[in-house]
Tab-separated table of C-alpha atoms in Angstrom:
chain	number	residue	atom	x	y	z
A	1	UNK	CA	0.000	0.000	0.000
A	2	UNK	CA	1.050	3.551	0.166
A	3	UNK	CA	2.834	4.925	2.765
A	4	UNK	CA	1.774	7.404	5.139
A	5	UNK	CA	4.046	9.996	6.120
A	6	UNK	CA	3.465	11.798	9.764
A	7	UNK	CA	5.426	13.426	12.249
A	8	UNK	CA	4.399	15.111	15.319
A	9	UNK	CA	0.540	15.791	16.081
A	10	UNK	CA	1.466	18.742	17.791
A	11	UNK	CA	1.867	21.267	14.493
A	12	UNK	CA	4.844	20.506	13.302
A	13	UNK	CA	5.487	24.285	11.947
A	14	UNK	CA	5.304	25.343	15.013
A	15	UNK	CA	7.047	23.114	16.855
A	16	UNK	CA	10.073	23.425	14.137
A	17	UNK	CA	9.989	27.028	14.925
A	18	UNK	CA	10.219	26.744	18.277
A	19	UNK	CA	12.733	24.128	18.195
A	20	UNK	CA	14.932	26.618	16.459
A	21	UNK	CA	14.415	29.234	18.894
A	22	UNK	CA	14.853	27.068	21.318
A	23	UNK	CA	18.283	25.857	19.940
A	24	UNK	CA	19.345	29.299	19.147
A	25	UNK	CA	18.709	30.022	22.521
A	26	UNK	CA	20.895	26.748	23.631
A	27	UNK	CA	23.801	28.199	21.253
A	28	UNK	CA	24.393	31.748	22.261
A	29	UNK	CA	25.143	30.742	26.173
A	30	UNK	CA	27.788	27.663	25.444
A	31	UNK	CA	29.251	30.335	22.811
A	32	UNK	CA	29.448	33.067	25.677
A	33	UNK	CA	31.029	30.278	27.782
A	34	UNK	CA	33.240	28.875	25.097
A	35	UNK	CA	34.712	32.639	24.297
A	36	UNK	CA	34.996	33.455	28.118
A	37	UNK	CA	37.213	30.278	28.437
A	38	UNK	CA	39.147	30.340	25.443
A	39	UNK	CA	40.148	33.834	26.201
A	40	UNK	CA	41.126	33.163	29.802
A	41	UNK	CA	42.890	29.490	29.035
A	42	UNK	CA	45.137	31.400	26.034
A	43	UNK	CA	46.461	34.002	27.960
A	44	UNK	CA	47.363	31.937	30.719
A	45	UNK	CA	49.224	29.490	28.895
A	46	UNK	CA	51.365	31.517	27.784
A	47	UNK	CA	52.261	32.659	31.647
A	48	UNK	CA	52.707	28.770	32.441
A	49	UNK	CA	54.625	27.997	29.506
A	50	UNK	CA	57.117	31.227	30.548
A	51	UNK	CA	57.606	29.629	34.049
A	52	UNK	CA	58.088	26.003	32.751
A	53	UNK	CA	61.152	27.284	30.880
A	54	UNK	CA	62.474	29.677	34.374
A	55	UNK	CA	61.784	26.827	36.916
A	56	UNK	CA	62.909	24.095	34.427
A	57	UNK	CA	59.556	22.076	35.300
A	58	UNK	CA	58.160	19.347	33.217
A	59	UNK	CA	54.934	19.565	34.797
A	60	UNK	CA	54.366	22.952	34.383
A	61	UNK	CA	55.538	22.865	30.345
A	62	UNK	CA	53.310	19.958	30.106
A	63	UNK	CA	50.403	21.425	31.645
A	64	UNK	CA	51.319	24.661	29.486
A	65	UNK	CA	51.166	22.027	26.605
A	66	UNK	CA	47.957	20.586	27.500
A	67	UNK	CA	46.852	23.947	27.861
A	68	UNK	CA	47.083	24.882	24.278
A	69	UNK	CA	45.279	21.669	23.436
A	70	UNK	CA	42.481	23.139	25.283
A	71	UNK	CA	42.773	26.572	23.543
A	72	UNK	CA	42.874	25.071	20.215
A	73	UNK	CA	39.801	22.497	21.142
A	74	UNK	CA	38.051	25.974	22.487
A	75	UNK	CA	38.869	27.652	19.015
A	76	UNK	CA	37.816	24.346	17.343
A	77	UNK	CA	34.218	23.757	19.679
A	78	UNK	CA	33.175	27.871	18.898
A	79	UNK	CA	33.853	26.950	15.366
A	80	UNK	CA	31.868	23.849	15.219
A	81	UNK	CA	29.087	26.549	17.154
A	82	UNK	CA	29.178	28.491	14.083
A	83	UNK	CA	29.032	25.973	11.736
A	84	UNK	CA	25.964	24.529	13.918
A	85	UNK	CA	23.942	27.432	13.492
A	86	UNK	CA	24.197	27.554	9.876
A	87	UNK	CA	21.118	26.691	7.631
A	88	UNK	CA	20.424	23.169	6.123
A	89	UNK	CA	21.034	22.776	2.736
A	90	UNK	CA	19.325	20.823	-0.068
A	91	UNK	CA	22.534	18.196	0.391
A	92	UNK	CA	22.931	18.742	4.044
A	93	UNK	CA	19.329	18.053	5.516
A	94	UNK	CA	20.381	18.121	8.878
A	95	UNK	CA	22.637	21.344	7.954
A	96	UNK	CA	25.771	21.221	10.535
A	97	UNK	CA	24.870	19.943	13.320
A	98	UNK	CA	27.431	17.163	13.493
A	99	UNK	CA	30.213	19.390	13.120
A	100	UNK	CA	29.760	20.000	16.876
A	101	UNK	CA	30.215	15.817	17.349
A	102	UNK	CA	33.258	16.185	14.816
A	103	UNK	CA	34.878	19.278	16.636
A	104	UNK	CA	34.818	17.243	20.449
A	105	UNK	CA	36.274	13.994	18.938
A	106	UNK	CA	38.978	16.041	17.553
A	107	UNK	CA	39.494	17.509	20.598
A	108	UNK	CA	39.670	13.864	22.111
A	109	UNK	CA	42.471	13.430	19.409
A	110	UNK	CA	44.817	16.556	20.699
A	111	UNK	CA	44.209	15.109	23.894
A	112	UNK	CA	45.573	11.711	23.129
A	113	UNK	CA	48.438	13.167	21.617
A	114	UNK	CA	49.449	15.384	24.314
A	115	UNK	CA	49.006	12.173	27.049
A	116	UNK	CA	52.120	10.651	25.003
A	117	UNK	CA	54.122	13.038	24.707
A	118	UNK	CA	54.170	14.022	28.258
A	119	UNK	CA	55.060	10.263	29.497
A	120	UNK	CA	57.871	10.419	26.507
A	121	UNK	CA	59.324	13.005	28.280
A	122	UNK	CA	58.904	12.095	31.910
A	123	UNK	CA	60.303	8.745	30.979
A	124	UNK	CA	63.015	11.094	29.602
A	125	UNK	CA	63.434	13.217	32.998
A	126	UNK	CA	63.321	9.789	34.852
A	127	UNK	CA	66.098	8.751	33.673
A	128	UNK	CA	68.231	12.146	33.731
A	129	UNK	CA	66.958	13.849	36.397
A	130	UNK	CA	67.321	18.027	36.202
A	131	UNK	CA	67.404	20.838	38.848
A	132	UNK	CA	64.047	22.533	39.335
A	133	UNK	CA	62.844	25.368	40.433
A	134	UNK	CA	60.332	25.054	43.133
A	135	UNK	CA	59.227	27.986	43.850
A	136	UNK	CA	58.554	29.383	40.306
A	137	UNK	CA	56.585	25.672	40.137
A	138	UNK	CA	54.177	26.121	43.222
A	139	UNK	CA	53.072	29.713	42.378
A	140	UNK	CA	52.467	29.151	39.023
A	141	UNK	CA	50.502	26.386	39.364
A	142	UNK	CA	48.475	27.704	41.935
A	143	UNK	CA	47.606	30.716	39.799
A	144	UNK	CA	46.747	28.400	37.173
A	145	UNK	CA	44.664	26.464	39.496
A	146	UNK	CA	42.796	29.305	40.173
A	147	UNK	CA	42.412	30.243	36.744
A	148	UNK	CA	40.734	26.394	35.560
A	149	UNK	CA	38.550	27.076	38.414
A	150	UNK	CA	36.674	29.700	36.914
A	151	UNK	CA	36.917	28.593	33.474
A	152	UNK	CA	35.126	25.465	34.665
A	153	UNK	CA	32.435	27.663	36.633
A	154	UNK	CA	32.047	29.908	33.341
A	155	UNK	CA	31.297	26.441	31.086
A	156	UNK	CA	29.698	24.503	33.908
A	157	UNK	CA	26.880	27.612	34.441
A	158	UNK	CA	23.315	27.088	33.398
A	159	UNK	CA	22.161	24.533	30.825
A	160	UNK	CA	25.549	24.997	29.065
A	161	UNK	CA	26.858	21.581	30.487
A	162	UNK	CA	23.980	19.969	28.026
A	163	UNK	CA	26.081	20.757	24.619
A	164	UNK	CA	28.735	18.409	23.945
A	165	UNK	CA	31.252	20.657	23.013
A	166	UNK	CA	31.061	22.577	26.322
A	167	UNK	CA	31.138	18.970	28.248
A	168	UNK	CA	34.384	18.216	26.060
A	169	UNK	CA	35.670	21.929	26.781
A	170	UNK	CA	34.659	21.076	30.627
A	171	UNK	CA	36.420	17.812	30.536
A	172	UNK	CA	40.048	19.461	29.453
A	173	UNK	CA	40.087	22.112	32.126
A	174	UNK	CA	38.783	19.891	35.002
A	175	UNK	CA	41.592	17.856	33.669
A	176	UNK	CA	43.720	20.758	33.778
A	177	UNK	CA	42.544	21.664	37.373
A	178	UNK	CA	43.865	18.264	38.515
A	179	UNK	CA	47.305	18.699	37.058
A	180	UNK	CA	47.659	22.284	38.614
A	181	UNK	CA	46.989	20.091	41.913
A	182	UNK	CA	49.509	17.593	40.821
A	183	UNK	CA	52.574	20.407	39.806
A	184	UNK	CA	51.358	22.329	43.256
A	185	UNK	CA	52.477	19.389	45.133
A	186	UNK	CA	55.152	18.748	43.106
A	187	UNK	CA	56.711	22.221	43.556
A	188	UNK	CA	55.749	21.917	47.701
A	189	UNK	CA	58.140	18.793	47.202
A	190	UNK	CA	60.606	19.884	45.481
A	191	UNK	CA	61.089	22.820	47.920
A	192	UNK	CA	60.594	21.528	51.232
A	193	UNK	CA	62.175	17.550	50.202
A	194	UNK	CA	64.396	18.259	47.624
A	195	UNK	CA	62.497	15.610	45.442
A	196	UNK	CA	62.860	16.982	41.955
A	197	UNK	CA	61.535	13.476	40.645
A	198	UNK	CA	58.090	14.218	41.802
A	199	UNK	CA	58.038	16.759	39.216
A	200	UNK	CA	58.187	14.019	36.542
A	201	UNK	CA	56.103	11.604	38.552
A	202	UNK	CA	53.249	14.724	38.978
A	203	UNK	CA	53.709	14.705	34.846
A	204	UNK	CA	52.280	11.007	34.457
A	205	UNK	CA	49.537	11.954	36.878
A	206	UNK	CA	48.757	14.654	34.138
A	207	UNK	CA	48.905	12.312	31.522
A	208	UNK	CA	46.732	9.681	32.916
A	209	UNK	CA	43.775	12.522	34.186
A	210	UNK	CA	44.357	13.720	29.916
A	211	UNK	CA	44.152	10.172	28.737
A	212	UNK	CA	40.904	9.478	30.738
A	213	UNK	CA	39.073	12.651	29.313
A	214	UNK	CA	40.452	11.919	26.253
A	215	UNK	CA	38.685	8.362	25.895
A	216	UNK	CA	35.172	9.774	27.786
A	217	UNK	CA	34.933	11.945	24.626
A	218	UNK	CA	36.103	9.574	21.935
A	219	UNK	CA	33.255	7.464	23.311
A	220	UNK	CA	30.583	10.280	23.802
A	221	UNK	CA	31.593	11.691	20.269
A	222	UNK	CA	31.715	7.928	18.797
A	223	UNK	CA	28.493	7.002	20.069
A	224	UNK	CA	26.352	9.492	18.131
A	225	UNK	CA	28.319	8.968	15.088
A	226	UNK	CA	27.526	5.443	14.868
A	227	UNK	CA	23.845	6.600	15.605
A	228	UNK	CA	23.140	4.372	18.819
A	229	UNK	CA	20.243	5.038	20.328
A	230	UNK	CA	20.329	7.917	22.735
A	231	UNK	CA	22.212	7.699	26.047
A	232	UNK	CA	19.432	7.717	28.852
A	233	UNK	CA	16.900	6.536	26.326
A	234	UNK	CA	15.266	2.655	27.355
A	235	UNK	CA	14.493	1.485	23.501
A	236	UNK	CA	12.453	-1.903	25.521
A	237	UNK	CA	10.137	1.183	27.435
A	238	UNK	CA	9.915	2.935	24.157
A	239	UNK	CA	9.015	0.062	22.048
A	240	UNK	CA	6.005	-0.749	24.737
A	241	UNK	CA	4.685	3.037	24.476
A	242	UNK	CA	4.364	2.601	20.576
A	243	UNK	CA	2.977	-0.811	20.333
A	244	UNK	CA	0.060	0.108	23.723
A	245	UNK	CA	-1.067	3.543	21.509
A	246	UNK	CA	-4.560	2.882	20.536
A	247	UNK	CA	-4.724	1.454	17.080
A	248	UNK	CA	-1.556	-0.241	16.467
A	249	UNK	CA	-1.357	-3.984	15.957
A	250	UNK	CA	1.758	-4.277	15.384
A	251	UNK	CA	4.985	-2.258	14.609
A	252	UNK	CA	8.804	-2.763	13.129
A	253	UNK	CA	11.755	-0.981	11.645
A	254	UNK	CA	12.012	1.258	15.241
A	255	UNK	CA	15.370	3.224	15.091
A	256	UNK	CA	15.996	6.009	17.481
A	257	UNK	CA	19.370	8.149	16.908
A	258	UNK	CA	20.871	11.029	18.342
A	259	UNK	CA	21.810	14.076	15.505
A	260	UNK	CA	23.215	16.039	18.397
A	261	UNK	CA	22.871	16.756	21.888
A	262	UNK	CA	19.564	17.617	22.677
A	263	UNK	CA	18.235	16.651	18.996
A	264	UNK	CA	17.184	13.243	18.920
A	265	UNK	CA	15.279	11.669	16.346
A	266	UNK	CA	12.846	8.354	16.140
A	267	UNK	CA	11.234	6.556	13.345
A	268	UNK	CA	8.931	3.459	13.226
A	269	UNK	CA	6.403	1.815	11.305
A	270	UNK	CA	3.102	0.705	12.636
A	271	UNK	CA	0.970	-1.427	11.834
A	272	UNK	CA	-2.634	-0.278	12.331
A	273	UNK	CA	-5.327	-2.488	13.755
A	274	UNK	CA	-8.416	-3.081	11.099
A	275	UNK	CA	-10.553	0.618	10.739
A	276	UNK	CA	-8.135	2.462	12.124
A	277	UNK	CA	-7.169	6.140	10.426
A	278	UNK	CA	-3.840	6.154	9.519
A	279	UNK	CA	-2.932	9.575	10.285
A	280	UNK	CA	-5.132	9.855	13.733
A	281	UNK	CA	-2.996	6.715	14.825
A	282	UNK	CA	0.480	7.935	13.324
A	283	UNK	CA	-0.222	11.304	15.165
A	284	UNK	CA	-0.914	9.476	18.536
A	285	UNK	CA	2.263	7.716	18.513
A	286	UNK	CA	4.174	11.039	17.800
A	287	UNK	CA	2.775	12.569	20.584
A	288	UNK	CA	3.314	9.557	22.902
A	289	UNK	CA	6.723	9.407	22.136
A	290	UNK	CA	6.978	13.081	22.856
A	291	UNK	CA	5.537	12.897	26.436
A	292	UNK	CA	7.068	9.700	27.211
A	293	UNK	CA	10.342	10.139	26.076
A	294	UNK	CA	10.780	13.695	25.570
A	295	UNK	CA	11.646	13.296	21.660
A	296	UNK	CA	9.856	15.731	19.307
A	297	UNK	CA	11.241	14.245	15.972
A	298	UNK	CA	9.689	11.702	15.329
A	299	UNK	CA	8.406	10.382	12.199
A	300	UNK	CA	5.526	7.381	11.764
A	301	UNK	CA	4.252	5.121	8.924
A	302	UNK	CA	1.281	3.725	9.567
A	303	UNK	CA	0.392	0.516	7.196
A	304	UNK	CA	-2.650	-1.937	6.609
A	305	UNK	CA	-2.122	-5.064	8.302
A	306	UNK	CA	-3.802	-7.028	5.153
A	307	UNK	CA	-5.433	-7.029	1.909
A	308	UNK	CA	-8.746	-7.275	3.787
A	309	UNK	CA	-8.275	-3.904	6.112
A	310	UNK	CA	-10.718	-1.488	5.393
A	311	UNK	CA	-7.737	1.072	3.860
A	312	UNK	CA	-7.198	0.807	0.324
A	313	UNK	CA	-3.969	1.059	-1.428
A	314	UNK	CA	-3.065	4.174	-3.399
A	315	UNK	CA	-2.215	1.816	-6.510
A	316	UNK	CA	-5.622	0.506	-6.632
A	317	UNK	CA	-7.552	4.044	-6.162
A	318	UNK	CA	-4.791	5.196	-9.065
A	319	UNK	CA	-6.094	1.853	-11.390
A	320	UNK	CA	-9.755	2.820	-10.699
A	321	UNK	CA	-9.267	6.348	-11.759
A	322	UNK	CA	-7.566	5.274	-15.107
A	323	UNK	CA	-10.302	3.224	-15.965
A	324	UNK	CA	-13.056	4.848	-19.072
């Protein structure tokens, strides 16, 4: 027979609408937040990078170093903003909203990279050990402490935590925070014990805390390319609200994907019990799916479940009419 094609009860020009508003609305604060900490981790990593090379500390250059990682995955997540808010095109139906996805697994990437070539080089200052300078080592990574502290209460504000670039953004400073800890005790050590191998040991630390953000991302970002079904979303619990609507017998070919965060899409096709309307039954679903399960995209095909069902096929009315 042919298909039916429905979407949302609720109408569906005016939820698009307000979906966009809505999303425009989503975009300007994790842009704020984004340029707020981009502007803040830049400038400062060029003050810890300075007192890497005067106190001769590992941990501090590869903080600095992990540092502009996270201004160049800022730079890369306001980008992938931009891009985001651009309109769909006749090729691009969905427009850009991937490049957001695209933008935090890159940043997973520049992670990676910077977790190996910090424990390269600590192996390095293992085995030659070198004459650091405490003091320049405890101040400046207390200031940058302080510094990753309110970067991560600028991206962290709000409903800015529910984009995934901010979350990836998020995950390099908190990771950041953790190595200021790390070269703060280093540098307390290396003053008041004379260990200058902690600074190399506080290093790994750094890299481990970079490697673990780095693979939370690569899995976040990896899971929405592959289009699995939502995270949070029970496909069993959704499958029961579709098939207990009123006027579905049966149903099949149920996906449910995730285009970005906070756009998730479903489609399903139903198959309608005998004398049921097609359209009143494809519009239930939608707007079963939205209260149930919060997701507005949704799109329905309702078909006949035989030969005998009261619907007739769009062929045979198209035979009928062709007749003298």
């Amino acid at each position: 027979m042919g298909a039916h094609h429905d979407h949302h009860h609720h109408d569906h020009d005016h939820a698009h609408d307000h979906g966009h508003d809505h999303a425009a609305e989503m975009r300007s604060a994790p842009a704020r937040a984004l340029g707020i900490a981009f502007a803040l981790t830049a400038t400062f990593m060029i003050v810890e990078a300075v007192g890497g090379v005067v106190s001769n500390s590992l941990a501090l250059l590869s903080d600095a170093g992990h540092m502009l990682s996270d201004a160049g995955a800022l730079a890369l997540a306001l980008a992938a903003q931009r891009m985001a808010e651009r309109p769909r095109t006749r090729e691009r139906t969905f427009g850009f909203r991937r490049a957001e996805t695209l933008a935090a697994l890159a940043n997973a990437a520049a992670l990676a990279a910077s977790a190996v070539l910090v424990v390269v080089e600590a192996m390095r200052r293992f085995a030659t050990p070198q004459p650091i300078e405490g003091g320049w080592m405890l101040v400046v990574a207390t200031v940058g402490l302080a510094v990753n502290l309110v970067c991560a209460w600028v991206l962290s504000r709000g409903r800015t935590t529910a984009n995934v670039n901010v979350r990836a953004a998020l995950a390099h400073v908190l990771a950041d925070a953790a190595g200021s800890v790390a070269a703060m005790a280093a540098g307390a050590a290396v003053i008041w014990l004379g260990w200058t191998w902690a600074d190399a040991a506080s290093s790994l630390l750094i890299a481990i805390l970079i490697a673990i953000a780095s693979w939370r991302l690569v899995r976040a970002a990896t899971r929405v390319l592959m289009e699995a079904a939502p995270a949070g979303l029970d496909v069993h619990a959704l499958e029961r609200t579709i098939r207990e609507t009123r006027g579905v017998a049966d149903m099949h070919d149920l996906h449910a994907w995730r285009i970005e965060e906070g756009f998730d899409a479903v489609t399903v096709h139903v198959v309608l019990v005998p004398g049921a309307h097609g359209v009143e039954v494809a519009s239930e679903v939608s707007s079963r799916i939205h209260e149930v399960h919060g997701i507005q995209h949704v799109t329905v095909q309702p078909e006949a479940p035989s030969r005998e069902s009261e619907l007739v096929p769009v062929s045979a009315l198209t035979r009928r009419a062709s007749k003298p």
